[in-house]
Tab-separated table of C-alpha atoms and ligand atoms in Angstrom:
chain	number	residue	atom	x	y	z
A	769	UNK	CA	109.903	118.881	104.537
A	770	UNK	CA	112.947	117.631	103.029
A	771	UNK	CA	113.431	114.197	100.622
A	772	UNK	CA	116.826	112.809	100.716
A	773	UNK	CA	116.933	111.168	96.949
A	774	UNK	CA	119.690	108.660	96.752
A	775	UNK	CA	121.449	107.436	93.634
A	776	UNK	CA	124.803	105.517	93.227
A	777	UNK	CA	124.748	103.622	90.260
A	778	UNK	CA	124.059	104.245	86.427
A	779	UNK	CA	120.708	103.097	86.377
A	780	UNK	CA	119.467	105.676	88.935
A	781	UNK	CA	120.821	108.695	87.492
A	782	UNK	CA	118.920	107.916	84.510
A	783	UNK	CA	115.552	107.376	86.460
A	784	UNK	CA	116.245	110.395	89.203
A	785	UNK	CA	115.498	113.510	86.590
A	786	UNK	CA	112.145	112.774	86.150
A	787	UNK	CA	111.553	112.134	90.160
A	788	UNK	CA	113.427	115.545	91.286
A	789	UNK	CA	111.104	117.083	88.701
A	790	UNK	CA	107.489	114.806	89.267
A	791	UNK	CA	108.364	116.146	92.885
A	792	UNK	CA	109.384	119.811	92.295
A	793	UNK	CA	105.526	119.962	89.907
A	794	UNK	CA	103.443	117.945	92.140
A	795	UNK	CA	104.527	118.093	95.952
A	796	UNK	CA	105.684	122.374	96.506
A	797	UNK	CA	106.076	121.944	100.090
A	798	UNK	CA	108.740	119.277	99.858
A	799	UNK	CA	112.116	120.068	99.095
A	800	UNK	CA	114.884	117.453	97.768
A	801	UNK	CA	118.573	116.532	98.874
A	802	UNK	CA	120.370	114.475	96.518
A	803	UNK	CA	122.921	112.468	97.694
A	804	UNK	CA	125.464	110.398	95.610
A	805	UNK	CA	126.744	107.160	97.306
A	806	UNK	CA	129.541	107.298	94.694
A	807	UNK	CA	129.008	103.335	93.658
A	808	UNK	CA	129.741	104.346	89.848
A	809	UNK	CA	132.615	107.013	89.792
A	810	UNK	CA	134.091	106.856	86.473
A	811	UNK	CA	132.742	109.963	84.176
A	812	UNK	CA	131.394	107.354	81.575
A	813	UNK	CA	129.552	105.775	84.386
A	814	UNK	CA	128.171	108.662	86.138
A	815	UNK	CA	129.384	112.252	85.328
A	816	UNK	CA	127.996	111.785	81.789
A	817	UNK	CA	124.544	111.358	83.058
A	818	UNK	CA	124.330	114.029	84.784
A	819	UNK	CA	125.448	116.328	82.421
A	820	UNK	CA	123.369	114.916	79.854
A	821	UNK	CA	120.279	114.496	81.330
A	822	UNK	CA	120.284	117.820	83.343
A	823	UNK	CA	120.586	116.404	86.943
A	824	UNK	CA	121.574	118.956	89.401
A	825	UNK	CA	124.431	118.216	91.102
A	826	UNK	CA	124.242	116.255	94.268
A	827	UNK	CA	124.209	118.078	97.635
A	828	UNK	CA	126.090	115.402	99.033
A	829	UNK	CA	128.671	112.861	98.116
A	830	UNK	CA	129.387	109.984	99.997
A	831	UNK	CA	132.265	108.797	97.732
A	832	UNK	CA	132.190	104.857	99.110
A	833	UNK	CA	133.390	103.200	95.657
A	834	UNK	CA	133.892	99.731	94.651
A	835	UNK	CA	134.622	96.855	96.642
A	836	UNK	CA	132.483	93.438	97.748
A	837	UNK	CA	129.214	93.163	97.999
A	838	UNK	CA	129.219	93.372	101.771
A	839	UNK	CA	132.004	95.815	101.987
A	840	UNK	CA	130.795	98.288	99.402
A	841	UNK	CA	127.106	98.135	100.869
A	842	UNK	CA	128.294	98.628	104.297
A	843	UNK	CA	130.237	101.620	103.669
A	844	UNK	CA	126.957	102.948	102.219
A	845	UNK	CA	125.256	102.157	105.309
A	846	UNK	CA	128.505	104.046	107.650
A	847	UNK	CA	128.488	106.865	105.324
A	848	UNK	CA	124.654	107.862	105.119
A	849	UNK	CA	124.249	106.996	108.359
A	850	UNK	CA	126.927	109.267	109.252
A	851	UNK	CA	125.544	112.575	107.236
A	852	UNK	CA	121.661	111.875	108.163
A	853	UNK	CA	123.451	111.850	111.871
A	854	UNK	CA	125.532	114.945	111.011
A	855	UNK	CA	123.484	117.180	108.107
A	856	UNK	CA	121.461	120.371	109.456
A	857	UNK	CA	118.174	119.865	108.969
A	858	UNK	CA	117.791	116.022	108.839
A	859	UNK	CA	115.401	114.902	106.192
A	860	UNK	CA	112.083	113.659	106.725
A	861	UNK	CA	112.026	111.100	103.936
A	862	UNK	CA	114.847	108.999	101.814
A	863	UNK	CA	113.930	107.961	98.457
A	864	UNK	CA	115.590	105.364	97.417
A	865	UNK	CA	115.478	104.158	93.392
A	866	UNK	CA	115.694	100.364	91.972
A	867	UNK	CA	117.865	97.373	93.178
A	868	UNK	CA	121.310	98.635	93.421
A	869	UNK	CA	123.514	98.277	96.865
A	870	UNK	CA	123.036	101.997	97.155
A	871	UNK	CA	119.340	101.760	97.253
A	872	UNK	CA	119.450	98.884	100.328
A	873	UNK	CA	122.450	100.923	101.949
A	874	UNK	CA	121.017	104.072	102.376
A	875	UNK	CA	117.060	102.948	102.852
A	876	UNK	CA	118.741	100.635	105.849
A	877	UNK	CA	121.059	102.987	107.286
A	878	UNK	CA	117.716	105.475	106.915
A	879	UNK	CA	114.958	103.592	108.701
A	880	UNK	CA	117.153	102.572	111.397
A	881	UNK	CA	117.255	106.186	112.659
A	882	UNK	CA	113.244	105.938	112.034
A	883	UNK	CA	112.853	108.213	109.022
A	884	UNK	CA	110.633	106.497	106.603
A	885	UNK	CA	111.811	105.354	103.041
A	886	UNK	CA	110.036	105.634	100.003
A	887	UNK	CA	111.066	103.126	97.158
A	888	UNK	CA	110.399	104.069	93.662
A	889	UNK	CA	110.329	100.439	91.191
A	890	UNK	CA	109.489	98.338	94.180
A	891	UNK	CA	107.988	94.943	93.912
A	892	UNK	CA	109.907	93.651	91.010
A	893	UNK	CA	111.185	89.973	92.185
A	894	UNK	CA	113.126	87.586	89.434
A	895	UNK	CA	112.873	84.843	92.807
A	896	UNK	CA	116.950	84.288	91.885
A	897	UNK	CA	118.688	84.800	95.094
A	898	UNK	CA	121.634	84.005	93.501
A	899	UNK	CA	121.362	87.927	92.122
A	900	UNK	CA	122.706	90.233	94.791
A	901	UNK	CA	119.684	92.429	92.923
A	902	UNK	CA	117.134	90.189	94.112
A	903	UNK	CA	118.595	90.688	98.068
A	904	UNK	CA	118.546	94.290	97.913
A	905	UNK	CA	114.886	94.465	96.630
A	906	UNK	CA	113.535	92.110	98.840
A	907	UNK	CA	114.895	94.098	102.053
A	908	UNK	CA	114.220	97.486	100.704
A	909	UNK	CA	110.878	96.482	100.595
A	910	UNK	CA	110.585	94.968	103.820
A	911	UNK	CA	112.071	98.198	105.080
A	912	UNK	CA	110.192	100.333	102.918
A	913	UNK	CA	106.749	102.621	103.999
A	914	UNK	CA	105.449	103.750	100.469
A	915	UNK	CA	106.323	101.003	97.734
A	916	UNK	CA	105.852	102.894	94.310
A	917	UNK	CA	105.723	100.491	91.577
A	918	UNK	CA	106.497	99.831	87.846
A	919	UNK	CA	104.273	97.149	86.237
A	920	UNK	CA	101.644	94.934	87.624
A	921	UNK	CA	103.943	92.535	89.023
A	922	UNK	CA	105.215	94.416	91.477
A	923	UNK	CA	101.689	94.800	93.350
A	924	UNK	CA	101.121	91.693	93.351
A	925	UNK	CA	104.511	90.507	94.757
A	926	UNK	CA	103.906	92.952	97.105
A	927	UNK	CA	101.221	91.776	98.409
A	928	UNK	CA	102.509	88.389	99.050
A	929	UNK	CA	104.742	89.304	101.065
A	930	UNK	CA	102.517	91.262	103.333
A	931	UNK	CA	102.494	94.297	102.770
A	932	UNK	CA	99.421	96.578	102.802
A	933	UNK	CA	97.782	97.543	99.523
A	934	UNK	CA	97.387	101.208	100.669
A	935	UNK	CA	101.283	101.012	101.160
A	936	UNK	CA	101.523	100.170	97.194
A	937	UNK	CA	101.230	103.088	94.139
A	938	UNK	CA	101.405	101.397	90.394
A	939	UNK	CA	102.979	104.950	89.149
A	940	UNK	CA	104.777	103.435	85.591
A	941	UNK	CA	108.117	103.548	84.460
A	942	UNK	CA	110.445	106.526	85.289
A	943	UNK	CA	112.721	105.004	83.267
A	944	UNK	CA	110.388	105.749	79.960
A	945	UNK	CA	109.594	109.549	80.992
A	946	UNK	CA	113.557	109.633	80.209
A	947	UNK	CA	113.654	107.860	76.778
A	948	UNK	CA	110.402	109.813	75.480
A	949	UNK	CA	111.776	112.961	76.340
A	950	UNK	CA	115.545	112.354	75.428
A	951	UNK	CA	114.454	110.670	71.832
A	952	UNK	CA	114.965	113.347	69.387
A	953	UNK	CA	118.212	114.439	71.153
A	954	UNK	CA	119.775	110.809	71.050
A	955	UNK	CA	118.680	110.507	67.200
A	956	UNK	CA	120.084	114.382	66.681
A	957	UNK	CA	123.839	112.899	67.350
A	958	UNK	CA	123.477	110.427	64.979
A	959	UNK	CA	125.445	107.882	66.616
A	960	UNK	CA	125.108	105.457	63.666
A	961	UNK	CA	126.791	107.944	61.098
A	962	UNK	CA	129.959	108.125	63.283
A	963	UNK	CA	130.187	104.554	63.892
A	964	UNK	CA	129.189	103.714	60.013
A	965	UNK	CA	126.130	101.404	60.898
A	966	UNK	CA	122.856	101.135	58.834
A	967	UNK	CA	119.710	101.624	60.468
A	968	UNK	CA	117.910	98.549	61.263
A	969	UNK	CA	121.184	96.600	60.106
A	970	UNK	CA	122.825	95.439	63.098
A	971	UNK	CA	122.815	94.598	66.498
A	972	UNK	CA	123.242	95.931	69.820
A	973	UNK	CA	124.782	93.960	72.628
A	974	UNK	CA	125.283	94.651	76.844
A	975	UNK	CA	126.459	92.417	79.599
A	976	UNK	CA	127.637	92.963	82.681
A	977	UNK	CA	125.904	90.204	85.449
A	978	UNK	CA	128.076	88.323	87.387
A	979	UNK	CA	126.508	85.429	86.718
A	980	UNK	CA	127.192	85.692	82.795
A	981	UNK	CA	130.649	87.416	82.732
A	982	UNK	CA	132.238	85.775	86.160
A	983	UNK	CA	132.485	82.547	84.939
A	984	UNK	CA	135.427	82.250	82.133
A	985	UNK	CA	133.794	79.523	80.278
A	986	UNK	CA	130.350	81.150	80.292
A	987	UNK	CA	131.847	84.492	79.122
A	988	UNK	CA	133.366	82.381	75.935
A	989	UNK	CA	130.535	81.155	74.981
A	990	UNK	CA	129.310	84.339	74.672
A	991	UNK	CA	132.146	85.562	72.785
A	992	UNK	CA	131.764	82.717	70.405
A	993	UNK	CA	128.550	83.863	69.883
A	994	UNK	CA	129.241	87.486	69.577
A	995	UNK	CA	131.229	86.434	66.902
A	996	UNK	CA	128.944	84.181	65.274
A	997	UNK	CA	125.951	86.592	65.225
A	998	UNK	CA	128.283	89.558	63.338
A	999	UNK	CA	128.452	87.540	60.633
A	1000	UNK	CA	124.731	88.307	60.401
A	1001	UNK	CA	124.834	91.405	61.859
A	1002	UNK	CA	127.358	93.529	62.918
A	1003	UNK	CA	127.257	93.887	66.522
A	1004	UNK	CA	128.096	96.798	68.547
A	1005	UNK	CA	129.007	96.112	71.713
A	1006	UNK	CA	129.775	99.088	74.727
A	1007	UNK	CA	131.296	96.962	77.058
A	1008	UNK	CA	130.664	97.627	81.140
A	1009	UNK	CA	134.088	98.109	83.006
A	1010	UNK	CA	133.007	94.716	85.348
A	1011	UNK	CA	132.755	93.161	81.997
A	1012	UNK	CA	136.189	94.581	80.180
A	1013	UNK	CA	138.354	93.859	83.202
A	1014	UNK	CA	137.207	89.955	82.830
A	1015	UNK	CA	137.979	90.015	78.809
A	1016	UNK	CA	141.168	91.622	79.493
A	1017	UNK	CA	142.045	88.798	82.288
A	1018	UNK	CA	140.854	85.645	79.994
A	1019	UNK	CA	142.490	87.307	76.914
A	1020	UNK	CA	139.467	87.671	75.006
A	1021	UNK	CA	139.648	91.192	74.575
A	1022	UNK	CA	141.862	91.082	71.891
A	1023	UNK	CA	139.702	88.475	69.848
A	1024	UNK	CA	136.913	91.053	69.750
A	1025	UNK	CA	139.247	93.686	68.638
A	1026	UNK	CA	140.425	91.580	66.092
A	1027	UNK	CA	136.967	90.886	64.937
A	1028	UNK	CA	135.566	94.028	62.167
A	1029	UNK	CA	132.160	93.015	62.816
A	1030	UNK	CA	132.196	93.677	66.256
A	1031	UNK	CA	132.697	97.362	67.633
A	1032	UNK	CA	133.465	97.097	71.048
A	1033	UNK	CA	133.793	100.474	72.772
A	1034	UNK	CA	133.992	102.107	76.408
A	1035	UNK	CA	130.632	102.379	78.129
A	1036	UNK	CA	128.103	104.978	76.408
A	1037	UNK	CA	126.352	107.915	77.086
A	1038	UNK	CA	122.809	107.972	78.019
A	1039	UNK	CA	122.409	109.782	74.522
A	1040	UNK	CA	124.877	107.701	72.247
A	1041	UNK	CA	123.278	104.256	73.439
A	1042	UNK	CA	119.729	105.063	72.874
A	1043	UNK	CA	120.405	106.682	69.750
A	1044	UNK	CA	121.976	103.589	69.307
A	1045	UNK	CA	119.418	101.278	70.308
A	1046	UNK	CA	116.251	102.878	69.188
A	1047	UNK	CA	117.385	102.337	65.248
A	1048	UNK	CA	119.031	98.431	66.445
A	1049	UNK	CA	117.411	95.399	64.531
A	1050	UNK	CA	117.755	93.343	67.939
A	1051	UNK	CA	119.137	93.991	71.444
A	1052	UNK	CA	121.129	91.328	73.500
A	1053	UNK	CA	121.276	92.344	77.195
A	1054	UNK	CA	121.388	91.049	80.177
A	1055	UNK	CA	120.238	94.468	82.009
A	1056	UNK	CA	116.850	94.968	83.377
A	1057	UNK	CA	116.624	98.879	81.820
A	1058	UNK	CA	117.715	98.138	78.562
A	1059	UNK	CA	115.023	95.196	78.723
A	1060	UNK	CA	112.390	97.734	79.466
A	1061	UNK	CA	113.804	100.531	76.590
A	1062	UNK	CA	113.439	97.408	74.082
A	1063	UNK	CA	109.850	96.827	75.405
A	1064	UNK	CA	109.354	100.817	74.409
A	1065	UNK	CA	110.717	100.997	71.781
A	1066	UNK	CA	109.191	97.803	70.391
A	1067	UNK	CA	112.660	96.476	69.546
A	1068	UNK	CA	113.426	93.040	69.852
A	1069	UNK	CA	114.848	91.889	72.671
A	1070	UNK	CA	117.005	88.766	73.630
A	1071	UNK	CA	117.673	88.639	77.233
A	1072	UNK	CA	120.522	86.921	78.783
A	1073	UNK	CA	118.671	85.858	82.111
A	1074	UNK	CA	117.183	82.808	82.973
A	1075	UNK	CA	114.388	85.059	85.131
A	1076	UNK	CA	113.119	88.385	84.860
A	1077	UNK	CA	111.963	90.588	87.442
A	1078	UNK	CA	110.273	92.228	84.748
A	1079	UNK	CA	107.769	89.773	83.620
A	1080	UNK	CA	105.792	92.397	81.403
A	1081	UNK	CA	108.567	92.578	79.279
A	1082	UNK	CA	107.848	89.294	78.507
A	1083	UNK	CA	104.389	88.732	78.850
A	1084	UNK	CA	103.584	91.950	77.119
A	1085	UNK	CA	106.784	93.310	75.317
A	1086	UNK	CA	109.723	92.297	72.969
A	1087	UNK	CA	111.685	90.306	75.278
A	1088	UNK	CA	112.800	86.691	75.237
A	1089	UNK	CA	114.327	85.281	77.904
A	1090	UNK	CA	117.441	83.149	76.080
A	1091	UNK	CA	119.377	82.750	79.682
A	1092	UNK	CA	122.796	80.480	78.220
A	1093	UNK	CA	121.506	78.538	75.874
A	1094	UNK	CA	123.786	80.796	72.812
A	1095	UNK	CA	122.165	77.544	69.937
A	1096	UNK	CA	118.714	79.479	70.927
A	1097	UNK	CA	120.207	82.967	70.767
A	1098	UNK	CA	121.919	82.320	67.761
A	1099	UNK	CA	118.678	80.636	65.885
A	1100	UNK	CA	116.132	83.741	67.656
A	1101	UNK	CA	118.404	86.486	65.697
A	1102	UNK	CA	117.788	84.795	62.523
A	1103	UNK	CA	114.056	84.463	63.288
A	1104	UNK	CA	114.411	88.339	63.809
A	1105	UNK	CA	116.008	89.012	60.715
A	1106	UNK	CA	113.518	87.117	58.651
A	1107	UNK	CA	110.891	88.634	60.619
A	1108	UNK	CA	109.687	86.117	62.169
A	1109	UNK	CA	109.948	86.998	65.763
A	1110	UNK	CA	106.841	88.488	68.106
A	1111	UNK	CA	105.694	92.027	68.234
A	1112	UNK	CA	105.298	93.531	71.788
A	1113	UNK	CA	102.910	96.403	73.061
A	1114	UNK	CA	103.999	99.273	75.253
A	1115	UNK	CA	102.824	98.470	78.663
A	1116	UNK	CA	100.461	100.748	80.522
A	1117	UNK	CA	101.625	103.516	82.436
A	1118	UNK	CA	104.832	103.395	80.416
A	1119	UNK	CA	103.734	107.032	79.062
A	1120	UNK	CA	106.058	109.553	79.934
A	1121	UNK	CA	104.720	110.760	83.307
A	1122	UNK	CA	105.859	108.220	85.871
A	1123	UNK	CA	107.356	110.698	87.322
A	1124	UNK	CA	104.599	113.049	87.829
A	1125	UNK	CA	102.645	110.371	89.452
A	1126	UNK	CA	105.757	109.474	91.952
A	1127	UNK	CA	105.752	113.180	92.778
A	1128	UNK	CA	101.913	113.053	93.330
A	1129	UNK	CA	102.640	110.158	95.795
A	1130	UNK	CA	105.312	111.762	97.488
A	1131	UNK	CA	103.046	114.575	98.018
A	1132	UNK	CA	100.630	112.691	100.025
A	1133	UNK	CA	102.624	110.533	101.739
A	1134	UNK	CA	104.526	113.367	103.225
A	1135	UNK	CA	101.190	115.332	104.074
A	1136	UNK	CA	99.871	112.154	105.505
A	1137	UNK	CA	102.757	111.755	107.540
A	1138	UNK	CA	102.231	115.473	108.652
A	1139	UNK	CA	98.287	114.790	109.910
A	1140	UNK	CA	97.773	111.370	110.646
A	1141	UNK	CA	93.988	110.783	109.935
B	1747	UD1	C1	125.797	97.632	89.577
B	1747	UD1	C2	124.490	97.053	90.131
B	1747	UD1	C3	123.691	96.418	89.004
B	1747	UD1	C4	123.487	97.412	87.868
B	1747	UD1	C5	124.843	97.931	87.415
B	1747	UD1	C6	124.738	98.936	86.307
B	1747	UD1	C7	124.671	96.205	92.435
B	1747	UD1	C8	124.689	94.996	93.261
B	1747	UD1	N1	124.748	96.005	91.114
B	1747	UD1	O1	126.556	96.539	89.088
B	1747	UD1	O2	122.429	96.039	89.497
B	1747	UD1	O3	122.820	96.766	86.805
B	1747	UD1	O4	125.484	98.544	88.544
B	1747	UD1	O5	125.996	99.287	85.837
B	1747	UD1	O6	124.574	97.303	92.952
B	1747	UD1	N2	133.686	100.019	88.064
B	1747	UD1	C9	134.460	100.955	87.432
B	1747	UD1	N3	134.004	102.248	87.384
B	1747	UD1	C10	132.846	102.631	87.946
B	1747	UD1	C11	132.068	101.672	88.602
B	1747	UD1	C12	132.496	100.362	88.636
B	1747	UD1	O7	135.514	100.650	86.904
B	1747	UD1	O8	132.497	103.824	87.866
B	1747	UD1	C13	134.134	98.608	88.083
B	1747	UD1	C14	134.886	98.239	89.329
B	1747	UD1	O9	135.877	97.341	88.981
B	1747	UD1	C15	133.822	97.536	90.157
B	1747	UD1	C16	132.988	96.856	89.082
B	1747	UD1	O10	133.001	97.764	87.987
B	1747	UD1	O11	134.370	96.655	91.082
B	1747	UD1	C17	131.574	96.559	89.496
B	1747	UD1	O12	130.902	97.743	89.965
B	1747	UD1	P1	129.711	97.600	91.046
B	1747	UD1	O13	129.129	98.926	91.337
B	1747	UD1	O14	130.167	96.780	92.198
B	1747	UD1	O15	128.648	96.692	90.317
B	1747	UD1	P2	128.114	96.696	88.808
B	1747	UD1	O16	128.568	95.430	88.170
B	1747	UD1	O17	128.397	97.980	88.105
């Protein structure tokens, strides 16, 4: 049998290693495809990742690139639609990966032709419909047959909403089995020599959601922030190209150049940003991995959401959910730099073989689907 595994966007390169190989260990009679939408194109947002995390590279590329939201996830849709129509020996599964619109464009254009998607990190729901995230979730799962999931939450969501509870696998974090095995060779480039930063000394900082860099006047007070914060810490900040196009436009680019306590530089490597982040006093992010790697890391975390579809990164880990108020941001790094801020434990399941377990699951879903009992 054949698995089509999809990825498009940085976040599922990183989590796709440890499927292709939970798969290859745990289900021999399956074999993989995997296909690249082409949603992130640039080397520093996809190229990189491969090379550094040892992906293969992809059987297929559908090479759709940016555009709107509808636009870019219906030329997903055309395009896989298109090579499960046209490919040799049509697959008898697509795995699909997290929230992206490559992961509702291919595990539409997939069941429509009646071949069954499995969704690894289903059932995570921030209830914010506002995030185009939250959409592609909710219909992946709707469309989904196996629903593998991350944390607690994402069971229980699940089962709200209807689904059957043989349908749901809690199989961990994918994204962990990464950051446990790639630990030592992030710390080995010593990312903090090059950029002269102390360990535990400063801070690291990511945004790139629409709903905090879209708006001008929400993206200043950021800035203001930003700035604000490095005189506390410096602040390193790799900057997402969605984000640096918007800084450019307002003008605010060259404020953070200007500023020595803030690096700003060109989106990182998978290696670079966790060596990065695993020595940072405090991460500020908006994005729902580096949420999680915080949580793992036992890092403090200030998240710039209002919601989380991660709740155990709350509940359990290092994250606080800050959303725009930048006086609480502000006031939580200095509670983090006198120590004053709450210690998190590494959620269950969060141990390095996620991926095995997905595999496992694939295993039997594809038997099952083989002799129906
Ligand atoms: C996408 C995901 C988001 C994820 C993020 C990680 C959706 C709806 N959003 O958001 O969940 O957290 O990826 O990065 O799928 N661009 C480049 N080079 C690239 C890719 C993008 O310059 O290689 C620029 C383009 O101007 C593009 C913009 O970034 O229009 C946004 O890219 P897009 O894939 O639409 O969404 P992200 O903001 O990256």
């Amino acid at each position: 049998d054949i698995v089509a595994c999809v990825v498009g966007a940085r976040p599922n390169f990183v989590k796709m290693g440890p499927i292709l190989r939970g798969i290859e260990a745990c289900a021999p009679n399956v074999q993989t495809r995997l296909i690249h939408t082409g949603q992130h194109y640039d080397d520093a947002m996809s190229d990189s990742f491969f090379r550094q995390l040892g992906l293969p590279q992809p059987d297929v590329h559908l090479s759709v690139g940016s555009g709107r939201q509808g636009e870019q996830t219906a030329k997903i849709l055309d395009s896989y639609e298109r090579w499960l129509l046209d490919c040799e020996q049509t697959p008898a599964a697509t795995l699909v990966v997290g929230d992206v619109n490559s992961t509702v464009g291919c595990a539409l254009a997939s069941t429509k032709l009646q071949i069954p998607v499995i969704h690894v990190e289903a059932g995570l729901r921030s209830f914010d419909r506002t995030m185009p995230e939250e959409i592609n979730r909710v219909v992946t799962d709707a469309i989904s047959e196996l629903l593998l999931v991350s944390e607690p939450s994402g069971r229980e969501n699940l089962l709200k909403e209807g689904k059957s509870d043989e349908s749901i696998r809690l199989c961990g974090n994918v994204m962990i089995d990464v950051l446990r095995s790639q630990l030592d060779a992030a710390t080995a480039l010593d990312p903090l020599r090059k950029m002269g930063l102390t360990k535990n000394q400063y801070a690291v900082w990511t945004m790139h959601r629409p709903s905090n860099v879209d708006d001008p006047e929400q993206l200043r007070r950021f800035v203001d922030a930003m700035t604000q914060i490095s005189q506390l810490l410096p602040v390193v900040f790799p900057v997402h190209p969605r984000t640096r196009n918007q800084l450019e436009t307002l003008g605010l680019w060259q404020t953070l150049e200007a500023t020595s306590t803030i690096l700003a530089t060109d989106p990182l490597s998978y290696h670079e940003l966790l060596g990065l982040t695993s020595k940072a006093k405090v991460i500020i992010t908006d994005s729902g991995g580096l949420q999680e790697e915080a949580t793992a890391l036992e890092i403090p975390c200030l998240t710039l959401r209002e919601n989380t579809e991660r709740p155990i990164t709350v509940d359990e880990g290092t994250s606080v959910l800050v959303g725009h108020d930048v006086g609480l941001l502000v006031k939580l790094v200095d509670d983090v730099i006198e120590n004053k801020f709450k210690q998190g434990k590494c959620p269950q399941l969060w141990d390095g073989s996620a991926g095995r377990r997905v595999g496992a699951e694939v295993a039997t879903f594809m038997a099952s689907r083989k002799n129906p009992s």
